[in-house]
mmCIF file of C-alpha atoms in Angstrom:
data_model
loop_
_atom_site.group_PDB
_atom_site.id
_atom_site.type_symbol
_atom_site.label_atom_id
_atom_site.label_comp_id
_atom_site.label_asym_id
_atom_site.label_seq_id
_atom_site.Cartn_x
_atom_site.Cartn_y
_atom_site.Cartn_z
ATOM 1 C CA UNK A 372 -15.506 -0.192 25.782
ATOM 2 C CA UNK A 373 -15.291 -3.752 24.476
ATOM 3 C CA UNK A 374 -12.697 -4.474 21.814
ATOM 4 C CA UNK A 375 -14.153 -4.937 18.334
ATOM 5 C CA UNK A 376 -14.811 -8.547 17.417
ATOM 6 C CA UNK A 377 -12.182 -10.053 15.154
ATOM 7 C CA UNK A 378 -13.087 -11.475 11.767
ATOM 8 C CA UNK A 379 -12.287 -15.183 12.224
ATOM 9 C CA UNK A 380 -9.649 -16.782 10.025
ATOM 10 C CA UNK A 381 -10.299 -20.481 9.490
ATOM 11 C CA UNK A 382 -7.657 -21.673 7.044
ATOM 12 C CA UNK A 383 -4.554 -19.682 6.040
ATOM 13 C CA UNK A 384 -1.576 -20.637 3.875
ATOM 14 C CA UNK A 385 1.552 -18.536 4.522
ATOM 15 C CA UNK A 386 3.848 -18.758 1.515
ATOM 16 C CA UNK A 387 7.443 -18.182 2.576
ATOM 17 C CA UNK A 388 6.311 -18.996 6.107
ATOM 18 C CA UNK A 389 9.734 -20.181 7.280
ATOM 19 C CA UNK A 390 11.414 -16.900 6.338
ATOM 20 C CA UNK A 391 12.061 -13.770 8.382
ATOM 21 C CA UNK A 392 8.670 -12.128 7.903
ATOM 22 C CA UNK A 393 6.754 -15.315 7.165
ATOM 23 C CA UNK A 394 7.475 -17.117 10.422
ATOM 24 C CA UNK A 395 6.464 -14.015 12.396
ATOM 25 C CA UNK A 396 3.156 -13.999 10.488
ATOM 26 C CA UNK A 397 2.676 -17.665 11.433
ATOM 27 C CA UNK A 398 3.573 -17.017 15.083
ATOM 28 C CA UNK A 399 1.130 -14.111 15.371
ATOM 29 C CA UNK A 400 -1.612 -16.031 13.577
ATOM 30 C CA UNK A 401 -1.304 -18.826 16.137
ATOM 31 C CA UNK A 402 -1.546 -16.285 18.960
ATOM 32 C CA UNK A 403 -4.415 -14.192 17.587
ATOM 33 C CA UNK A 404 -6.394 -16.942 15.831
ATOM 34 C CA UNK A 405 -5.768 -20.130 17.836
ATOM 35 C CA UNK A 406 -8.634 -21.945 16.074
ATOM 36 C CA UNK A 407 -7.197 -21.247 12.619
ATOM 37 C CA UNK A 408 -5.643 -24.027 10.549
ATOM 38 C CA UNK A 409 -2.270 -22.598 9.564
ATOM 39 C CA UNK A 410 -0.208 -24.077 6.731
ATOM 40 C CA UNK A 411 3.160 -23.043 5.342
ATOM 41 C CA UNK A 412 4.658 -23.410 1.885
ATOM 42 C CA UNK A 413 8.358 -22.680 1.544
ATOM 43 C CA UNK A 414 11.297 -23.822 -0.506
ATOM 44 C CA UNK A 415 12.925 -25.148 2.669
ATOM 45 C CA UNK A 416 10.817 -26.042 5.718
ATOM 46 C CA UNK A 417 13.333 -27.411 8.222
ATOM 47 C CA UNK A 418 13.630 -24.249 10.350
ATOM 48 C CA UNK A 419 11.433 -21.641 12.084
ATOM 49 C CA UNK A 420 8.778 -24.284 12.736
ATOM 50 C CA UNK A 421 5.834 -24.174 15.145
ATOM 51 C CA UNK A 422 3.795 -27.065 16.581
ATOM 52 C CA UNK A 423 0.412 -27.636 14.979
ATOM 53 C CA UNK A 424 1.375 -26.050 11.647
ATOM 54 C CA UNK A 425 1.380 -28.089 8.425
ATOM 55 C CA UNK A 426 4.579 -27.538 6.423
ATOM 56 C CA UNK A 427 4.792 -28.157 2.674
ATOM 57 C CA UNK A 428 8.115 -27.835 0.833
ATOM 58 C CA UNK A 429 7.527 -26.339 -2.600
ATOM 59 C CA UNK A 430 8.677 -23.902 -5.274
ATOM 60 C CA UNK A 431 6.217 -21.103 -6.136
ATOM 61 C CA UNK A 432 7.473 -21.060 -9.720
ATOM 62 C CA UNK A 433 6.181 -24.626 -10.220
ATOM 63 C CA UNK A 434 2.464 -24.664 -11.031
ATOM 64 C CA UNK A 435 2.341 -28.395 -10.352
ATOM 65 C CA UNK A 436 3.780 -28.002 -6.849
ATOM 66 C CA UNK A 437 1.622 -24.979 -6.040
ATOM 67 C CA UNK A 438 -1.545 -26.754 -7.203
ATOM 68 C CA UNK A 439 -0.723 -29.796 -5.093
ATOM 69 C CA UNK A 440 -0.114 -27.751 -1.937
ATOM 70 C CA UNK A 441 -3.253 -25.656 -2.433
ATOM 71 C CA UNK A 442 -5.267 -28.854 -2.869
ATOM 72 C CA UNK A 443 -3.822 -30.249 0.362
ATOM 73 C CA UNK A 444 -4.081 -27.102 2.485
ATOM 74 C CA UNK A 445 -7.332 -25.733 0.976
ATOM 75 C CA UNK A 446 -6.826 -22.143 2.248
ATOM 76 C CA UNK A 447 -9.400 -19.381 2.256
ATOM 77 C CA UNK A 448 -6.507 -16.920 2.572
ATOM 78 C CA UNK A 449 -3.056 -16.956 0.961
ATOM 79 C CA UNK A 450 -0.449 -14.641 2.495
ATOM 80 C CA UNK A 451 2.525 -14.340 0.132
ATOM 81 C CA UNK A 452 5.593 -13.221 2.100
ATOM 82 C CA UNK A 453 8.183 -14.555 -0.348
ATOM 83 C CA UNK A 454 10.996 -12.035 -0.744
ATOM 84 C CA UNK A 455 14.545 -12.885 -1.867
ATOM 85 C CA UNK A 456 17.178 -11.026 0.129
ATOM 86 C CA UNK A 457 18.823 -7.864 -1.168
ATOM 87 C CA UNK A 458 21.862 -8.236 -3.411
ATOM 88 C CA UNK A 459 20.923 -11.231 -5.570
ATOM 89 C CA UNK A 460 20.916 -11.317 -9.360
ATOM 90 C CA UNK A 461 18.213 -9.837 -11.566
ATOM 91 C CA UNK A 462 17.342 -13.273 -12.958
ATOM 92 C CA UNK A 463 16.460 -14.589 -9.500
ATOM 93 C CA UNK A 464 14.259 -11.586 -8.729
ATOM 94 C CA UNK A 465 12.309 -11.966 -11.962
ATOM 95 C CA UNK A 466 11.939 -15.700 -11.439
ATOM 96 C CA UNK A 467 10.623 -15.372 -7.882
ATOM 97 C CA UNK A 468 8.935 -11.959 -7.700
ATOM 98 C CA UNK A 469 7.372 -12.047 -11.161
ATOM 99 C CA UNK A 470 7.074 -15.636 -12.399
ATOM 100 C CA UNK A 471 6.458 -17.038 -8.919
ATOM 101 C CA UNK A 472 3.871 -14.415 -8.035
ATOM 102 C CA UNK A 473 2.043 -15.005 -11.322
ATOM 103 C CA UNK A 474 1.991 -18.768 -10.724
ATOM 104 C CA UNK A 475 0.737 -18.377 -7.159
ATOM 105 C CA UNK A 476 -1.946 -15.875 -8.210
ATOM 106 C CA UNK A 477 -3.242 -17.997 -11.080
ATOM 107 C CA UNK A 478 -3.341 -21.148 -8.979
ATOM 108 C CA UNK A 479 -5.039 -19.371 -6.056
ATOM 109 C CA UNK A 480 -7.695 -17.934 -8.358
ATOM 110 C CA UNK A 481 -8.348 -21.334 -9.920
ATOM 111 C CA UNK A 482 -8.616 -22.991 -6.491
ATOM 112 C CA UNK A 483 -11.203 -20.496 -5.239
ATOM 113 C CA UNK A 484 -9.012 -18.736 -2.661
ATOM 114 C CA UNK A 485 -11.048 -15.894 -1.154
ATOM 115 C CA UNK A 486 -8.268 -13.473 -0.095
ATOM 116 C CA UNK A 487 -4.674 -12.874 -1.230
ATOM 117 C CA UNK A 488 -2.266 -10.654 0.745
ATOM 118 C CA UNK A 489 1.002 -9.717 -0.977
ATOM 119 C CA UNK A 490 4.228 -8.489 0.615
ATOM 120 C CA UNK A 491 5.594 -5.592 -1.415
ATOM 121 C CA UNK A 492 8.201 -2.935 -0.614
ATOM 122 C CA UNK A 493 7.951 0.770 0.114
ATOM 123 C CA UNK A 494 10.875 1.197 -2.274
ATOM 124 C CA UNK A 495 8.720 0.394 -5.311
ATOM 125 C CA UNK A 496 8.091 4.173 -5.462
ATOM 126 C CA UNK A 497 11.748 5.113 -4.857
ATOM 127 C CA UNK A 498 13.944 5.844 -7.878
ATOM 128 C CA UNK A 499 17.173 5.803 -5.867
ATOM 129 C CA UNK A 500 17.742 9.509 -6.578
ATOM 130 C CA UNK A 501 14.984 11.758 -5.268
ATOM 131 C CA UNK A 502 14.122 12.060 -1.583
ATOM 132 C CA UNK A 503 10.832 10.631 -0.299
ATOM 133 C CA UNK A 504 9.230 12.871 2.319
ATOM 134 C CA UNK A 505 6.035 11.562 3.940
ATOM 135 C CA UNK A 506 5.056 9.889 0.665
ATOM 136 C CA UNK A 507 1.615 8.313 0.351
ATOM 137 C CA UNK A 508 0.126 5.741 -2.006
ATOM 138 C CA UNK A 509 -0.576 8.322 -4.727
ATOM 139 C CA UNK A 510 3.148 8.431 -5.548
ATOM 140 C CA UNK A 511 3.814 6.894 -8.980
ATOM 141 C CA UNK A 512 6.032 3.917 -9.670
ATOM 142 C CA UNK A 513 9.198 5.445 -11.221
ATOM 143 C CA UNK A 514 9.855 4.889 -14.912
ATOM 144 C CA UNK A 515 13.459 3.958 -14.063
ATOM 145 C CA UNK A 516 13.452 1.686 -10.982
ATOM 146 C CA UNK A 517 16.039 1.878 -8.236
ATOM 147 C CA UNK A 518 17.140 -1.734 -8.773
ATOM 148 C CA UNK A 519 15.976 -5.134 -10.001
ATOM 149 C CA UNK A 520 14.514 -6.113 -6.637
ATOM 150 C CA UNK A 521 12.134 -3.166 -6.501
ATOM 151 C CA UNK A 522 11.428 -3.347 -10.224
ATOM 152 C CA UNK A 523 10.201 -6.917 -9.838
ATOM 153 C CA UNK A 524 8.321 -6.195 -6.613
ATOM 154 C CA UNK A 525 6.442 -3.432 -8.433
ATOM 155 C CA UNK A 526 5.573 -5.804 -11.273
ATOM 156 C CA UNK A 527 4.403 -8.413 -8.782
ATOM 157 C CA UNK A 528 2.300 -5.855 -6.931
ATOM 158 C CA UNK A 529 0.640 -4.716 -10.153
ATOM 159 C CA UNK A 530 -0.264 -8.304 -11.001
ATOM 160 C CA UNK A 531 -1.731 -8.838 -7.543
ATOM 161 C CA UNK A 532 -3.869 -5.703 -7.676
ATOM 162 C CA UNK A 533 -4.977 -6.445 -11.243
ATOM 163 C CA UNK A 534 -6.114 -9.896 -10.070
ATOM 164 C CA UNK A 535 -8.496 -8.334 -7.548
ATOM 165 C CA UNK A 536 -12.099 -9.538 -7.901
ATOM 166 C CA UNK A 537 -11.160 -11.977 -10.652
ATOM 167 C CA UNK A 538 -13.565 -14.858 -10.037
ATOM 168 C CA UNK A 539 -14.184 -13.681 -6.489
ATOM 169 C CA UNK A 540 -10.641 -13.395 -5.115
ATOM 170 C CA UNK A 541 -9.855 -10.190 -3.198
ATOM 171 C CA UNK A 542 -6.299 -8.850 -3.039
ATOM 172 C CA UNK A 543 -4.178 -6.214 -1.306
ATOM 173 C CA UNK A 544 -0.496 -5.286 -1.350
ATOM 174 C CA UNK A 545 1.465 -4.186 1.717
ATOM 175 C CA UNK A 546 4.494 -1.958 1.121
ATOM 176 C CA UNK A 547 6.911 -2.515 3.990
ATOM 177 C CA UNK A 548 9.826 -0.266 4.905
ATOM 178 C CA UNK A 549 13.035 -1.085 6.769
ATOM 179 C CA UNK A 550 12.160 -4.397 8.432
ATOM 180 C CA UNK A 551 14.186 -5.381 11.490
ATOM 181 C CA UNK A 552 13.853 -7.675 14.477
ATOM 182 C CA UNK A 553 14.428 -11.276 15.623
ATOM 183 C CA UNK A 554 15.563 -13.444 12.735
ATOM 184 C CA UNK A 555 16.648 -10.418 10.683
ATOM 185 C CA UNK A 556 19.294 -11.302 8.090
ATOM 186 C CA UNK A 557 20.083 -7.830 6.770
ATOM 187 C CA UNK A 558 19.373 -4.666 8.791
ATOM 188 C CA UNK A 559 20.553 -5.498 12.319
ATOM 189 C CA UNK A 560 23.314 -7.915 11.213
ATOM 190 C CA UNK A 561 24.733 -5.173 8.956
ATOM 191 C CA UNK A 562 24.840 -2.762 11.881
ATOM 192 C CA UNK A 563 26.488 -5.403 14.078
ATOM 193 C CA UNK A 564 29.156 -5.943 11.410
ATOM 194 C CA UNK A 565 30.021 -2.242 11.490
ATOM 195 C CA UNK A 566 30.304 -2.531 15.271
ATOM 196 C CA UNK A 567 32.619 -5.540 15.000
ATOM 197 C CA UNK A 568 34.797 -3.705 12.463
ATOM 198 C CA UNK A 569 35.197 -0.694 14.739
ATOM 199 C CA UNK A 570 33.414 1.607 12.294
ATOM 200 C CA UNK A 571 30.923 3.159 14.711
ATOM 201 C CA UNK A 572 32.677 6.512 14.829
ATOM 202 C CA UNK A 573 31.931 7.132 11.140
ATOM 203 C CA UNK A 574 28.719 8.725 9.887
ATOM 204 C CA UNK A 575 27.751 9.204 6.242
ATOM 205 C CA UNK A 576 26.167 12.603 5.648
ATOM 206 C CA UNK A 577 24.977 15.114 8.242
ATOM 207 C CA UNK A 578 22.202 12.910 9.769
ATOM 208 C CA UNK A 579 19.456 15.344 8.796
ATOM 209 C CA UNK A 580 17.610 12.636 6.851
ATOM 210 C CA UNK A 581 14.544 10.912 8.305
ATOM 211 C CA UNK A 582 13.994 7.218 7.625
ATOM 212 C CA UNK A 583 11.217 4.736 8.363
ATOM 213 C CA UNK A 584 11.921 1.406 10.039
ATOM 214 C CA UNK A 585 9.361 -1.292 10.849
ATOM 215 C CA UNK A 586 9.579 -3.807 13.663
ATOM 216 C CA UNK A 587 8.884 -7.240 12.244
ATOM 217 C CA UNK A 588 5.948 -8.039 14.548
ATOM 218 C CA UNK A 589 4.140 -4.916 13.367
ATOM 219 C CA UNK A 590 4.670 -5.941 9.744
ATOM 220 C CA UNK A 591 3.278 -9.403 10.502
ATOM 221 C CA UNK A 592 0.284 -7.831 12.263
ATOM 222 C CA UNK A 593 -0.515 -5.747 9.183
ATOM 223 C CA UNK A 594 -0.742 -8.915 7.091
ATOM 224 C CA UNK A 595 -3.210 -10.494 9.499
ATOM 225 C CA UNK A 596 -5.302 -7.313 9.623
ATOM 226 C CA UNK A 597 -5.413 -7.238 5.829
ATOM 227 C CA UNK A 598 -6.584 -10.864 5.706
ATOM 228 C CA UNK A 599 -9.284 -10.138 8.290
ATOM 229 C CA UNK A 600 -10.503 -7.088 6.408
ATOM 230 C CA UNK A 601 -10.699 -8.922 3.094
ATOM 231 C CA UNK A 602 -12.614 -11.839 4.577
ATOM 232 C CA UNK A 603 -14.906 -9.411 6.382
ATOM 233 C CA UNK A 604 -16.139 -7.954 3.105
ATOM 234 C CA UNK A 605 -19.577 -9.238 1.991
ATOM 235 C CA UNK A 606 -19.781 -11.815 -0.771
ATOM 236 C CA UNK A 607 -22.039 -9.376 -2.603
ATOM 237 C CA UNK A 608 -19.516 -6.545 -2.928
ATOM 238 C CA UNK A 609 -22.206 -4.100 -4.054
ATOM 239 C CA UNK A 610 -23.516 -4.206 -0.492
ATOM 240 C CA UNK A 611 -20.160 -3.226 1.018
ATOM 241 C CA UNK A 612 -20.223 0.159 2.756
ATOM 242 C CA UNK A 613 -16.424 0.385 2.481
ATOM 243 C CA UNK A 614 -13.922 -1.605 0.464
ATOM 244 C CA UNK A 615 -10.251 -2.253 1.213
ATOM 245 C CA UNK A 616 -9.464 -4.603 -1.676
ATOM 246 C CA UNK A 617 -7.438 -3.823 -4.786
ATOM 247 C CA UNK A 618 -5.278 -1.351 -2.866
ATOM 248 C CA UNK A 619 -1.654 -0.898 -1.822
ATOM 249 C CA UNK A 620 -0.811 0.253 1.708
ATOM 250 C CA UNK A 621 2.411 1.595 3.203
ATOM 251 C CA UNK A 622 3.313 -0.133 6.471
ATOM 252 C CA UNK A 623 5.901 1.296 8.888
ATOM 253 C CA UNK A 624 6.247 1.892 12.608
ATOM 254 C CA UNK A 625 4.913 5.407 12.010
ATOM 255 C CA UNK A 626 7.932 6.845 13.821
ATOM 256 C CA UNK A 627 10.348 8.408 11.295
ATOM 257 C CA UNK A 628 13.757 8.806 12.899
ATOM 258 C CA UNK A 629 17.066 10.340 11.840
ATOM 259 C CA UNK A 630 18.863 7.457 10.162
ATOM 260 C CA UNK A 631 22.048 7.464 12.213
ATOM 261 C CA UNK A 632 20.116 7.953 15.463
ATOM 262 C CA UNK A 633 18.477 4.596 14.776
ATOM 263 C CA UNK A 634 21.800 2.916 14.015
ATOM 264 C CA UNK A 635 23.371 4.332 17.160
ATOM 265 C CA UNK A 636 20.367 3.189 19.208
ATOM 266 C CA UNK A 637 21.021 -0.358 17.945
ATOM 267 C CA UNK A 638 24.677 -0.120 18.940
ATOM 268 C CA UNK A 639 23.736 1.305 22.342
ATOM 269 C CA UNK A 640 21.341 -1.600 22.941
ATOM 270 C CA UNK A 641 24.329 -3.864 22.229
ATOM 271 C CA UNK A 642 26.276 -1.981 24.903
ATOM 272 C CA UNK A 643 28.371 0.313 22.720
ATOM 273 C CA UNK A 644 28.464 4.103 22.430
ATOM 274 C CA UNK A 645 31.093 5.616 20.132
ATOM 275 C CA UNK A 646 33.291 8.172 21.918
ATOM 276 C CA UNK A 647 32.998 10.650 19.038
ATOM 277 C CA UNK A 648 31.586 10.958 15.505
ATOM 278 C CA UNK A 649 33.327 11.662 12.219
ATOM 279 C CA UNK A 650 30.713 12.905 9.740
ATOM 280 C CA UNK A 651 31.737 12.308 6.137
ATOM 281 C CA UNK A 652 30.081 14.649 3.604
ATOM 282 C CA UNK A 653 27.537 12.941 1.350
ATOM 283 C CA UNK A 654 29.523 13.537 -1.849
ATOM 284 C CA UNK A 655 32.735 12.191 -0.313
ATOM 285 C CA UNK A 656 30.799 9.171 0.959
ATOM 286 C CA UNK A 657 29.474 8.556 -2.543
ATOM 287 C CA UNK A 658 33.015 8.505 -3.973
ATOM 288 C CA UNK A 659 34.154 6.245 -1.140
ATOM 289 C CA UNK A 660 31.322 3.844 -1.976
ATOM 290 C CA UNK A 661 32.395 3.791 -5.618
ATOM 291 C CA UNK A 662 36.001 3.116 -4.637
ATOM 292 C CA UNK A 663 34.896 0.307 -2.323
ATOM 293 C CA UNK A 664 32.884 -1.259 -5.155
ATOM 294 C CA UNK A 665 35.934 -1.123 -7.433
ATOM 295 C CA UNK A 666 38.134 -2.814 -4.827
ATOM 296 C CA UNK A 667 35.453 -5.455 -4.343
ATOM 297 C CA UNK A 668 35.300 -6.081 -8.084
ATOM 298 C CA UNK A 669 39.093 -6.400 -8.316
ATOM 299 C CA UNK A 670 39.423 -8.707 -5.306
ATOM 300 C CA UNK A 671 36.213 -10.692 -5.739
ATOM 301 C CA UNK A 672 35.103 -9.745 -2.220
ATOM 302 C CA UNK A 673 31.774 -8.144 -1.335
ATOM 303 C CA UNK A 674 32.381 -4.428 -0.618
ATOM 304 C CA UNK A 675 31.443 -3.236 2.867
ATOM 305 C CA UNK A 676 30.354 0.122 1.411
ATOM 306 C CA UNK A 677 28.485 0.762 -1.857
ATOM 307 C CA UNK A 678 27.006 3.834 -3.499
ATOM 308 C CA UNK A 679 23.520 2.413 -2.922
ATOM 309 C CA UNK A 680 24.221 1.985 0.804
ATOM 310 C CA UNK A 681 25.396 5.583 0.902
ATOM 311 C CA UNK A 682 22.209 6.731 -0.814
ATOM 312 C CA UNK A 683 19.935 4.739 1.510
ATOM 313 C CA UNK A 684 21.696 6.034 4.618
ATOM 314 C CA UNK A 685 21.728 9.713 3.563
ATOM 315 C CA UNK A 686 18.415 10.283 1.740
ATOM 316 C CA UNK A 687 15.053 11.380 3.133
ATOM 317 C CA UNK A 688 12.867 8.269 3.025
ATOM 318 C CA UNK A 689 9.711 8.069 5.103
ATOM 319 C CA UNK A 690 6.073 7.325 4.357
ATOM 320 C CA UNK A 691 2.517 8.308 5.266
ATOM 321 C CA UNK A 692 0.626 5.353 6.805
ATOM 322 C CA UNK A 693 -2.729 7.079 7.341
ATOM 323 C CA UNK A 694 -4.364 4.941 4.656
ATOM 324 C CA UNK A 695 -3.408 1.716 6.462
ATOM 325 C CA UNK A 696 -4.604 3.174 9.763
ATOM 326 C CA UNK A 697 -7.936 4.296 8.321
ATOM 327 C CA UNK A 698 -8.721 1.398 5.980
ATOM 328 C CA UNK A 699 -7.106 -1.563 7.732
ATOM 329 C CA UNK A 700 -7.271 -0.327 11.310
ATOM 330 C CA UNK A 701 -3.488 -0.684 11.530
ATOM 331 C CA UNK A 702 -1.612 0.641 14.543
ATOM 332 C CA UNK A 703 1.827 -0.678 15.523
ATOM 333 C CA UNK A 704 1.748 -3.157 18.404
ATOM 334 C CA UNK A 705 5.335 -2.422 19.459
ATOM 335 C CA UNK A 706 7.129 0.930 19.516
ATOM 336 C CA UNK A 707 10.350 1.559 17.628
ATOM 337 C CA UNK A 708 12.301 1.886 20.889
ATOM 338 C CA UNK A 709 10.966 -1.383 22.274
ATOM 339 C CA UNK A 710 11.515 -3.057 18.928
ATOM 340 C CA UNK A 711 15.197 -2.122 18.995
ATOM 341 C CA UNK A 712 15.570 -3.496 22.534
ATOM 342 C CA UNK A 713 13.727 -6.733 21.711
ATOM 343 C CA UNK A 714 15.492 -7.232 18.384
ATOM 344 C CA UNK A 715 18.979 -6.729 19.789
ATOM 345 C CA UNK A 716 18.171 -8.890 22.837
ATOM 346 C CA UNK A 717 17.227 -11.756 20.524
ATOM 347 C CA UNK A 718 20.579 -11.560 18.731
ATOM 348 C CA UNK A 719 22.472 -11.372 22.031
ATOM 349 C CA UNK A 720 20.661 -14.524 23.167
ATOM 350 C CA UNK A 721 21.563 -16.290 19.904
ATOM 351 C CA UNK A 722 25.213 -15.323 20.353
ATOM 352 C CA UNK A 723 25.120 -16.714 23.882
ATOM 353 C CA UNK A 724 23.697 -20.027 22.668
ATOM 354 C CA UNK A 725 26.333 -20.297 19.948
ATOM 355 C CA UNK A 726 29.083 -19.580 22.476
ATOM 356 C CA UNK A 727 27.748 -22.270 24.827
ATOM 357 C CA UNK A 728 27.665 -24.781 21.958
ATOM 358 C CA UNK A 729 31.318 -24.144 21.137
ATOM 359 C CA UNK A 730 32.317 -24.631 24.763
ATOM 360 C CA UNK A 731 30.627 -28.040 24.979
#
């Protein structure tokens, strides 16, 4: 059977396109839509570059800068992958995830952008307390958010979905969970740090908790699928047999795994297997996280263990992706196992290059 014909993408602007997720979106766009004009807007554009892509340095909180870049790039699709890393201040999250998203949405609507794809987080439905077992998109946004990052991502998502069909622009929001892979600045590097510190024998909790991780290429693929689906909808929406716009979708690898099994798989891919395991009870781990935070506060150093890290590594947290499969046609391109091998291999190669540089 012949593969279904792709909806062509002619002109796409990837906002945050030099970042972890963004540059993988750009890379996959170039592979899957070689005729597409791909542009990137980012605060800094001197890294993660690809030939043939137009790069525009700009701040999404500046309407003047956004308007100028939209006028130059003239996209039919805007893919907003901007996402400040975990652990920054509340002010930054509100400035970027709320004010920046609002600015980008308003400018895109005014410029006649046809489709807008927003990067959200699966944790917008997580309150930091209750377990999440196979949760789908009907789960409510908690009244008390887990943290400022997810609070602002939820606000941004609501703005994006509320903007759907305003003057013809179609929108979707993709809720990603546990991103990892080449270029990762948080998940895999954090696990490598534990390896370097000789902490691999320790386990928080009893490892009965399932967690969802998502290989970065699969997350990028979901964004391209969403753009294709939005552009494939008829201009006269009343004639559409199915609609995908105005919706949020959970995106994962679809392979929930016991949390510490995943971490140990990463260490094994790096060539290390701990000789034994010391499982610390969840409550004891929580107190240890609190003590580590106190020491960090007293010394001015970032604590290696926090109560939030304990919660995220001991809670049930996995999601139902049937909606994305059914509506967007999403299916992961790369398995979790292969993703771990490829992700770790990339970091090993980077370490080798750095070592060679020092020797020269």
